[in-house]
Amino acid sequence: MMNLADLMEHCNMHDLTCERIFVHCSLCMNELADDAIRVVKRLLDKSAIRSCRIPLVIDFDRMTDVDYWLKSKIFSVPRQPLIEPLKQKIVTLVNMLQELQIKILQVDVDYAEKVFKRMAARLEKSTHTLDYELWRIRHPHPTIKQLIQQQVQLTADMLIKGVLYYDEDPKGDEIAAVKLELVKKDIKHGQELPGNFVEECAKLKRYSYWKDERMFMIDYQQIYTYLFSYCFEKFTKEQRIALYEYDVQLKMIHEDIINLKAEQKDLEKQTSHAKTPDEELFKFIHPTISDEDGVAIHNEVKRLVKRQSVQVICEYLQQMARDKKILLPHNPSSVYAELVRLGMSTGTGFSEKHFSNHYLSK
């Protein structure tokens, strides 16, 4: 395909009124057009496209424009017997490319991600240490907030490099949805932002989302469509590397967030075990209850006796007994003494006799 386009551009630079040059260009373009049609036909006949090379080297916006081809000088030469067959081949090729374009865009998310990763793997990675690797050395114990800020910082740096420069200009509502003050809050203080930064942020929102309000995610289906539709070959080497390194670093941060969340859960478990009160636990906790749940029941009973009336306390204790959280004795005196130890009042309405009457009535 690219060979055919290159040959056409090459022929445009020559004097096609010369019979020898015209015939040579005509024959070569006919041959390459036949080859291109065969290649595209094979791709259309496949059940699914499984090559990332095709969409990333063909400028479909240009190649599916029949005028792009027919404006070539060769079609202005009045030699219909030679030109008409070539013209028909070009029209056929353009129609087939339009079908191929639709087919390539209709891929599932998993395959779109594989395409992006395969493309990224072929890029020449820069030799310098990744920014996040350096930051991680300086911050061996990052917090979730710091990791969120790093995602914003790396994203801002990527946008400044112009990775989304070729995308369509954002609409007014897309611009309005950008919260620049929130971005500035999480990037380096005083960092200079280009005049089109808000527009670039608006473009990025088309291809990204926050997962669990912590991890900034790229929608691979959408970014694949952008790379496909807006000519990946236009990227500079620096922009290609910036996109690759951004993807790599984002995944490194996500891994750190996941690991940190796991560590926090373990710490919470350890802390909950360590939160055993200094005082003795409620004496009547059911023997089947774990130590961790026992602490929770102890605190539940403490809250109960400090906030409720004797009647409610007795009803609640009986329900806890039915739920097998506690094991109540028949003697109300021992229960009364235990509840007083945990903070129940002994004043008006909380005498042992009053408590015993409600306790034995349940």
Short mmCIF file of C-alpha atoms in Angstrom, two decimals:
data_model
loop_
_atom_site.label_atom_id
_atom_site.label_comp_id
_atom_site.label_asym_id
_atom_site.label_seq_id
_atom_site.Cartn_x
_atom_site.Cartn_y
_atom_site.Cartn_z
CA MET A 1 0.00 0.00 0.00
CA MET A 2 2.69 2.43 1.01
CA ASN A 3 4.78 1.33 -1.96
CA LEU A 4 1.92 2.23 -4.28
CA ALA A 5 1.52 5.64 -2.64
CA ASP A 6 5.29 6.25 -2.75
CA LEU A 7 5.44 5.30 -6.42
CA MET A 8 2.56 7.64 -7.20
CA GLU A 9 4.36 10.52 -5.47
CA HIS A 10 7.56 9.59 -7.32
CA CYS A 11 5.79 9.60 -10.68
CA ASN A 12 4.35 13.04 -9.94
CA MET A 13 7.89 14.40 -9.93
CA HIS A 14 8.59 13.26 -13.50
CA ASP A 15 7.54 14.43 -16.94
CA LEU A 16 4.82 11.96 -17.88
CA THR A 17 4.51 13.35 -21.36
CA CYS A 18 7.60 11.25 -22.08
CA GLU A 19 6.24 7.99 -23.49
CA ARG A 20 8.90 5.81 -21.87
CA ILE A 21 8.43 7.29 -18.40
CA PHE A 22 4.64 7.21 -18.70
CA VAL A 23 4.53 3.55 -19.74
CA HIS A 24 6.97 2.57 -17.00
CA CYS A 25 4.98 4.40 -14.29
CA SER A 26 1.70 3.04 -15.61
CA LEU A 27 2.88 -0.57 -15.62
CA CYS A 28 4.45 -0.29 -12.15
CA MET A 29 1.36 1.31 -10.63
CA ASN A 30 -0.89 -1.33 -12.20
CA GLU A 31 1.29 -4.09 -10.77
CA LEU A 32 1.42 -2.56 -7.28
CA ALA A 33 -2.34 -1.89 -7.34
CA ASP A 34 -2.93 -5.59 -8.11
CA ASP A 35 -0.65 -6.55 -5.20
CA ALA A 36 -2.41 -4.15 -2.83
CA ILE A 37 -5.85 -5.47 -3.80
CA ARG A 38 -4.69 -9.05 -3.15
CA VAL A 39 -3.31 -8.11 0.28
CA VAL A 40 -6.44 -6.23 1.33
CA LYS A 41 -8.67 -9.03 0.04
CA ARG A 42 -6.81 -11.57 2.18
CA LEU A 43 -7.35 -9.37 5.23
CA LEU A 44 -11.03 -8.93 4.46
CA ASP A 45 -11.45 -12.68 4.03
CA LYS A 46 -10.03 -13.38 7.50
CA SER A 47 -12.53 -13.89 10.30
CA ALA A 48 -10.62 -11.36 12.43
CA ILE A 49 -7.68 -9.00 12.04
CA ARG A 50 -4.76 -10.22 14.11
CA SER A 51 -1.95 -7.94 12.97
CA CYS A 52 -1.16 -4.60 14.53
CA ARG A 53 1.18 -3.70 11.66
CA ILE A 54 -1.62 -2.83 9.20
CA PRO A 55 -3.53 -0.16 11.15
CA LEU A 56 -0.40 1.59 12.36
CA VAL A 57 1.31 2.11 9.02
CA ILE A 58 -1.63 2.97 6.80
CA ASP A 59 -3.01 6.49 6.85
CA PHE A 60 -6.60 5.47 6.19
CA ASP A 61 -7.86 9.06 6.12
CA ARG A 62 -5.65 9.60 3.09
CA MET A 63 -5.77 6.13 1.54
CA THR A 64 -9.58 5.92 1.55
CA ASP A 65 -9.91 9.28 -0.21
CA VAL A 66 -10.30 8.47 -3.89
CA ASP A 67 -9.32 12.04 -4.82
CA TYR A 68 -5.93 11.52 -3.15
CA TRP A 69 -5.18 8.86 -5.76
CA LEU A 70 -6.90 10.30 -8.79
CA LYS A 71 -5.22 13.69 -8.48
CA SER A 72 -1.97 12.01 -9.52
CA LYS A 73 -0.43 13.40 -12.70
CA ILE A 74 -0.66 10.01 -14.36
CA PHE A 75 -4.46 10.26 -14.56
CA SER A 76 -4.23 13.59 -16.38
CA VAL A 77 -2.39 12.02 -19.30
CA PRO A 78 -4.87 11.44 -22.21
CA ARG A 79 -4.11 7.73 -22.61
CA GLN A 80 -7.44 6.12 -21.71
CA PRO A 81 -6.62 2.52 -22.77
CA LEU A 82 -3.83 2.45 -20.18
CA ILE A 83 -5.28 4.79 -17.57
CA GLU A 84 -8.88 3.55 -17.30
CA PRO A 85 -8.01 0.05 -15.96
CA LEU A 86 -5.68 1.60 -13.38
CA LYS A 87 -8.38 4.07 -12.38
CA GLN A 88 -10.87 1.23 -11.82
CA LYS A 89 -8.32 -0.65 -9.72
CA ILE A 90 -7.77 2.43 -7.55
CA VAL A 91 -11.53 2.86 -7.00
CA THR A 92 -11.81 -0.84 -6.12
CA LEU A 93 -8.87 -0.55 -3.74
CA VAL A 94 -10.35 2.52 -2.00
CA ASN A 95 -13.67 0.72 -1.46
CA MET A 96 -11.89 -2.32 -0.05
CA LEU A 97 -9.79 -0.13 2.27
CA GLN A 98 -12.96 1.47 3.62
CA GLU A 99 -14.28 -2.00 4.48
CA LEU A 100 -10.96 -2.90 6.07
CA GLN A 101 -10.96 0.27 8.13
CA ILE A 102 -14.35 -0.60 9.64
CA LYS A 103 -13.27 -4.19 10.27
CA ILE A 104 -10.09 -3.18 12.10
CA LEU A 105 -11.98 -0.74 14.31
CA GLN A 106 -14.50 -3.40 15.32
CA VAL A 107 -12.19 -5.32 17.66
CA ASP A 108 -12.81 -6.30 21.25
CA VAL A 109 -11.15 -4.52 24.14
CA ASP A 110 -8.77 -7.38 24.98
CA TYR A 111 -7.40 -7.51 21.46
CA ALA A 112 -7.15 -3.72 21.28
CA GLU A 113 -4.98 -3.81 24.40
CA LYS A 114 -2.79 -6.54 22.90
CA VAL A 115 -2.36 -4.43 19.77
CA PHE A 116 -1.25 -1.44 21.82
CA LYS A 117 1.18 -3.54 23.89
CA ARG A 118 2.66 -5.22 20.81
CA MET A 119 3.13 -1.84 19.19
CA ALA A 120 4.71 -0.45 22.35
CA ALA A 121 7.07 -3.42 22.64
CA ARG A 122 8.57 -2.59 19.25
CA LEU A 123 9.39 0.98 20.22
CA GLU A 124 12.93 1.91 21.06
CA LYS A 125 12.88 2.63 24.78
CA SER A 126 14.91 5.59 25.95
CA THR A 127 18.06 4.85 27.93
CA HIS A 128 17.35 7.15 30.89
CA THR A 129 15.85 5.84 34.11
CA LEU A 130 12.09 6.20 34.25
CA ASP A 131 10.88 9.19 36.25
CA TYR A 132 8.75 6.99 38.47
CA GLU A 133 11.67 4.69 39.26
CA LEU A 134 13.65 7.69 40.53
CA TRP A 135 10.66 8.99 42.48
CA ARG A 136 10.11 5.55 44.03
CA ILE A 137 13.72 5.47 45.28
CA ARG A 138 13.19 8.82 47.00
CA HIS A 139 9.83 7.66 48.42
CA PRO A 140 10.31 4.07 49.65
CA HIS A 141 7.03 4.15 51.60
CA PRO A 142 4.53 6.10 49.47
CA THR A 143 0.96 6.78 50.55
CA ILE A 144 -2.09 6.25 48.38
CA LYS A 145 -2.42 10.03 48.05
CA GLN A 146 1.18 10.34 46.81
CA LEU A 147 0.63 7.56 44.27
CA ILE A 148 -2.49 9.30 42.98
CA GLN A 149 -0.51 12.53 42.63
CA GLN A 150 2.22 10.72 40.71
CA GLN A 151 -0.35 9.44 38.21
CA VAL A 152 -1.54 13.01 37.65
CA GLN A 153 2.04 14.26 37.31
CA LEU A 154 3.04 11.60 34.77
CA THR A 155 -0.17 12.18 32.82
CA ALA A 156 0.44 15.93 32.68
CA ASP A 157 4.02 15.37 31.48
CA MET A 158 2.78 13.00 28.77
CA LEU A 159 0.19 15.51 27.55
CA ILE A 160 2.79 18.29 27.44
CA LYS A 161 4.81 16.14 25.00
CA GLY A 162 1.91 16.35 22.54
CA VAL A 163 0.87 12.69 22.41
CA LEU A 164 -2.75 13.72 21.76
CA TYR A 165 -1.85 16.61 19.47
CA TYR A 166 -3.39 14.94 16.39
CA ASP A 167 -6.77 14.24 17.98
CA GLU A 168 -9.90 16.20 17.10
CA ASP A 169 -10.31 19.52 18.87
CA PRO A 170 -12.53 19.19 21.96
CA LYS A 171 -16.04 20.61 22.10
CA GLY A 172 -17.15 23.24 24.58
CA ASP A 173 -18.70 20.73 27.00
CA GLU A 174 -15.47 18.69 27.00
CA ILE A 175 -13.47 21.80 27.89
CA ALA A 176 -15.93 22.68 30.66
CA ALA A 177 -15.52 19.20 32.20
CA VAL A 178 -11.79 19.74 32.83
CA LYS A 179 -11.02 20.69 36.44
CA LEU A 180 -7.66 22.41 35.97
CA GLU A 181 -7.45 23.45 39.64
CA LEU A 182 -7.53 19.77 40.67
CA VAL A 183 -4.74 18.96 38.24
CA LYS A 184 -2.58 21.83 39.49
CA LYS A 185 -3.12 20.65 43.06
CA ASP A 186 -1.43 17.31 42.29
CA ILE A 187 1.47 18.37 40.04
CA LYS A 188 4.69 20.18 40.90
CA HIS A 189 4.00 23.64 42.31
CA GLY A 190 4.64 26.32 39.75
CA GLN A 191 5.04 23.88 36.83
CA GLU A 192 4.51 25.79 33.62
CA LEU A 193 1.69 24.43 31.51
CA PRO A 194 1.30 25.12 27.77
CA GLY A 195 -1.55 27.26 26.51
CA ASN A 196 -3.38 24.25 25.05
CA PHE A 197 -3.10 22.12 28.21
CA VAL A 198 -6.81 22.27 29.06
CA GLU A 199 -7.65 21.18 25.51
CA GLU A 200 -5.22 18.25 25.78
CA CYS A 201 -6.79 17.24 29.10
CA ALA A 202 -10.22 17.31 27.46
CA LYS A 203 -8.96 14.99 24.72
CA LEU A 204 -7.51 12.59 27.27
CA LYS A 205 -10.86 12.25 29.04
CA ARG A 206 -12.10 10.47 25.90
CA TYR A 207 -9.65 7.65 26.48
CA SER A 208 -9.37 7.35 30.26
CA TYR A 209 -11.21 6.86 33.53
CA TRP A 210 -10.55 6.47 37.27
CA LYS A 211 -10.94 3.00 38.78
CA ASP A 212 -11.92 2.94 42.47
CA GLU A 213 -10.99 6.66 42.57
CA ARG A 214 -7.35 5.60 42.90
CA MET A 215 -6.07 4.18 39.62
CA PHE A 216 -6.03 6.24 36.43
CA MET A 217 -6.84 3.82 33.61
CA ILE A 218 -6.39 4.02 29.84
CA ASP A 219 -9.27 2.70 27.73
CA TYR A 220 -7.30 0.58 25.28
CA GLN A 221 -10.21 0.26 22.86
CA GLN A 222 -10.37 4.04 22.58
CA ILE A 223 -6.63 4.74 22.51
CA TYR A 224 -6.28 2.11 19.80
CA THR A 225 -8.93 3.92 17.80
CA TYR A 226 -7.04 7.18 18.24
CA LEU A 227 -3.73 5.70 17.13
CA PHE A 228 -5.46 4.09 14.18
CA SER A 229 -7.53 7.07 13.11
CA TYR A 230 -5.02 9.84 13.66
CA CYS A 231 -1.91 8.52 11.99
CA PHE A 232 0.46 6.98 14.47
CA GLU A 233 3.24 7.44 11.94
CA LYS A 234 3.01 11.19 12.53
CA PHE A 235 4.36 10.78 16.05
CA THR A 236 7.92 11.85 16.63
CA LYS A 237 10.31 9.35 18.16
CA GLU A 238 10.08 11.27 21.44
CA GLN A 239 6.27 11.08 21.40
CA ARG A 240 6.32 7.34 20.74
CA ILE A 241 8.71 6.80 23.64
CA ALA A 242 6.65 9.14 25.86
CA LEU A 243 3.51 7.10 25.19
CA TYR A 244 5.31 3.81 25.82
CA GLU A 245 6.96 4.99 29.04
CA TYR A 246 3.73 6.53 30.29
CA ASP A 247 1.96 3.20 29.89
CA VAL A 248 4.78 1.34 31.64
CA GLN A 249 4.96 3.78 34.57
CA LEU A 250 1.20 3.89 35.01
CA LYS A 251 1.16 0.12 35.44
CA MET A 252 4.03 0.36 37.94
CA ILE A 253 1.99 2.81 40.03
CA HIS A 254 -1.10 0.59 39.80
CA GLU A 255 0.94 -2.35 41.08
CA ASP A 256 2.19 -0.25 44.00
CA ILE A 257 -1.36 0.86 44.81
CA ILE A 258 -2.62 -2.74 44.80
CA ASN A 259 0.28 -3.85 47.01
CA LEU A 260 -0.25 -0.95 49.39
CA LYS A 261 -3.96 -1.71 49.68
CA ALA A 262 -3.10 -5.32 50.54
CA GLU A 263 -0.60 -4.16 53.16
CA GLN A 264 -3.20 -1.82 54.66
CA LYS A 265 -5.71 -4.66 54.93
CA ASP A 266 -3.15 -6.86 56.69
CA LEU A 267 -2.31 -3.98 59.03
CA GLU A 268 -5.99 -3.43 59.79
CA LYS A 269 -6.35 -7.11 60.67
CA GLN A 270 -3.31 -6.98 62.92
CA THR A 271 -4.58 -3.78 64.50
CA SER A 272 -8.01 -5.26 65.12
CA HIS A 273 -6.37 -8.20 66.91
CA ALA A 274 -4.26 -5.77 68.91
CA LYS A 275 -7.28 -3.72 69.97
CA THR A 276 -8.15 -6.04 72.82
CA PRO A 277 -9.27 -3.79 75.67
CA ASP A 278 -7.05 -3.38 78.70
CA GLU A 279 -10.00 -4.55 80.79
CA GLU A 280 -11.21 -8.11 80.87
CA LEU A 281 -13.61 -9.03 78.05
CA PHE A 282 -17.32 -9.47 78.75
CA LYS A 283 -17.51 -12.72 80.71
CA PHE A 284 -20.46 -14.23 78.90
CA ILE A 285 -19.15 -14.23 75.30
CA HIS A 286 -20.18 -17.49 73.61
CA PRO A 287 -17.29 -20.01 73.51
CA THR A 288 -17.63 -20.46 69.74
CA ILE A 289 -16.83 -16.78 69.11
CA SER A 290 -13.34 -15.93 67.82
CA ASP A 291 -11.06 -13.58 69.75
CA GLU A 292 -11.47 -10.87 67.12
CA ASP A 293 -15.27 -11.10 67.17
CA GLY A 294 -15.16 -11.28 70.96
CA VAL A 295 -13.61 -7.82 71.11
CA ALA A 296 -16.40 -6.50 68.89
CA ILE A 297 -19.08 -8.07 71.10
CA HIS A 298 -17.42 -6.68 74.24
CA ASN A 299 -17.52 -3.17 72.76
CA GLU A 300 -21.10 -3.71 71.60
CA VAL A 301 -22.22 -4.57 75.14
CA LYS A 302 -20.34 -1.57 76.57
CA ARG A 303 -22.14 0.76 74.19
CA LEU A 304 -25.45 -0.92 74.98
CA VAL A 305 -25.29 -0.49 78.76
CA LYS A 306 -24.19 3.12 78.55
CA ARG A 307 -26.96 4.21 76.20
CA GLN A 308 -30.10 2.15 76.87
CA SER A 309 -32.65 1.47 79.57
CA VAL A 310 -32.71 -1.74 81.62
CA GLN A 311 -35.63 -3.10 79.61
CA VAL A 312 -33.86 -2.54 76.27
CA ILE A 313 -30.61 -3.93 77.68
CA CYS A 314 -32.28 -7.15 78.76
CA GLU A 315 -34.12 -7.58 75.46
CA TYR A 316 -30.92 -6.96 73.52
CA LEU A 317 -28.93 -9.43 75.62
CA GLN A 318 -31.54 -12.12 75.06
CA GLN A 319 -31.38 -11.51 71.30
CA MET A 320 -27.58 -11.78 71.39
CA ALA A 321 -27.98 -15.06 73.25
CA ARG A 322 -30.36 -16.36 70.58
CA ASP A 323 -27.80 -15.30 67.95
CA LYS A 324 -25.19 -17.34 69.86
CA LYS A 325 -23.03 -14.30 70.47
CA ILE A 326 -23.24 -14.64 74.26
CA LEU A 327 -24.15 -17.40 76.74
CA LEU A 328 -26.25 -16.02 79.57
CA PRO A 329 -26.49 -17.68 83.02
CA HIS A 330 -29.80 -18.13 84.86
CA ASN A 331 -28.61 -16.04 87.81
CA PRO A 332 -29.29 -12.33 87.03
CA SER A 333 -26.99 -11.13 89.84
CA SER A 334 -23.81 -12.23 88.07
CA VAL A 335 -24.97 -10.59 84.82
CA TYR A 336 -25.88 -7.38 86.65
CA ALA A 337 -22.46 -7.18 88.30
CA GLU A 338 -20.76 -7.74 84.94
CA LEU A 339 -22.79 -5.01 83.23
CA VAL A 340 -22.02 -2.57 86.03
CA ARG A 341 -18.32 -3.38 85.52
CA LEU A 342 -18.71 -2.42 81.88
CA GLY A 343 -20.28 0.91 82.72
CA MET A 344 -24.00 0.41 83.40
CA SER A 345 -25.47 2.89 85.86
CA THR A 346 -26.66 1.81 89.34
CA GLY A 347 -28.83 4.86 89.81
CA THR A 348 -32.58 5.32 89.50
CA GLY A 349 -34.08 2.78 87.11
CA PHE A 350 -30.93 0.64 87.17
CA SER A 351 -31.17 -1.12 90.51
CA GLU A 352 -30.31 -4.82 90.70
CA LYS A 353 -33.90 -5.65 91.66
CA HIS A 354 -35.29 -3.75 88.68
CA PHE A 355 -32.76 -5.42 86.41
CA SER A 356 -33.57 -8.89 87.80
CA ASN A 357 -37.28 -8.43 87.17
CA HIS A 358 -36.71 -7.61 83.48
CA TYR A 359 -34.00 -10.24 83.09
CA LEU A 360 -36.14 -13.09 84.47
CA SER A 361 -39.21 -12.03 82.53
CA LYS A 362 -37.53 -12.64 79.17
#
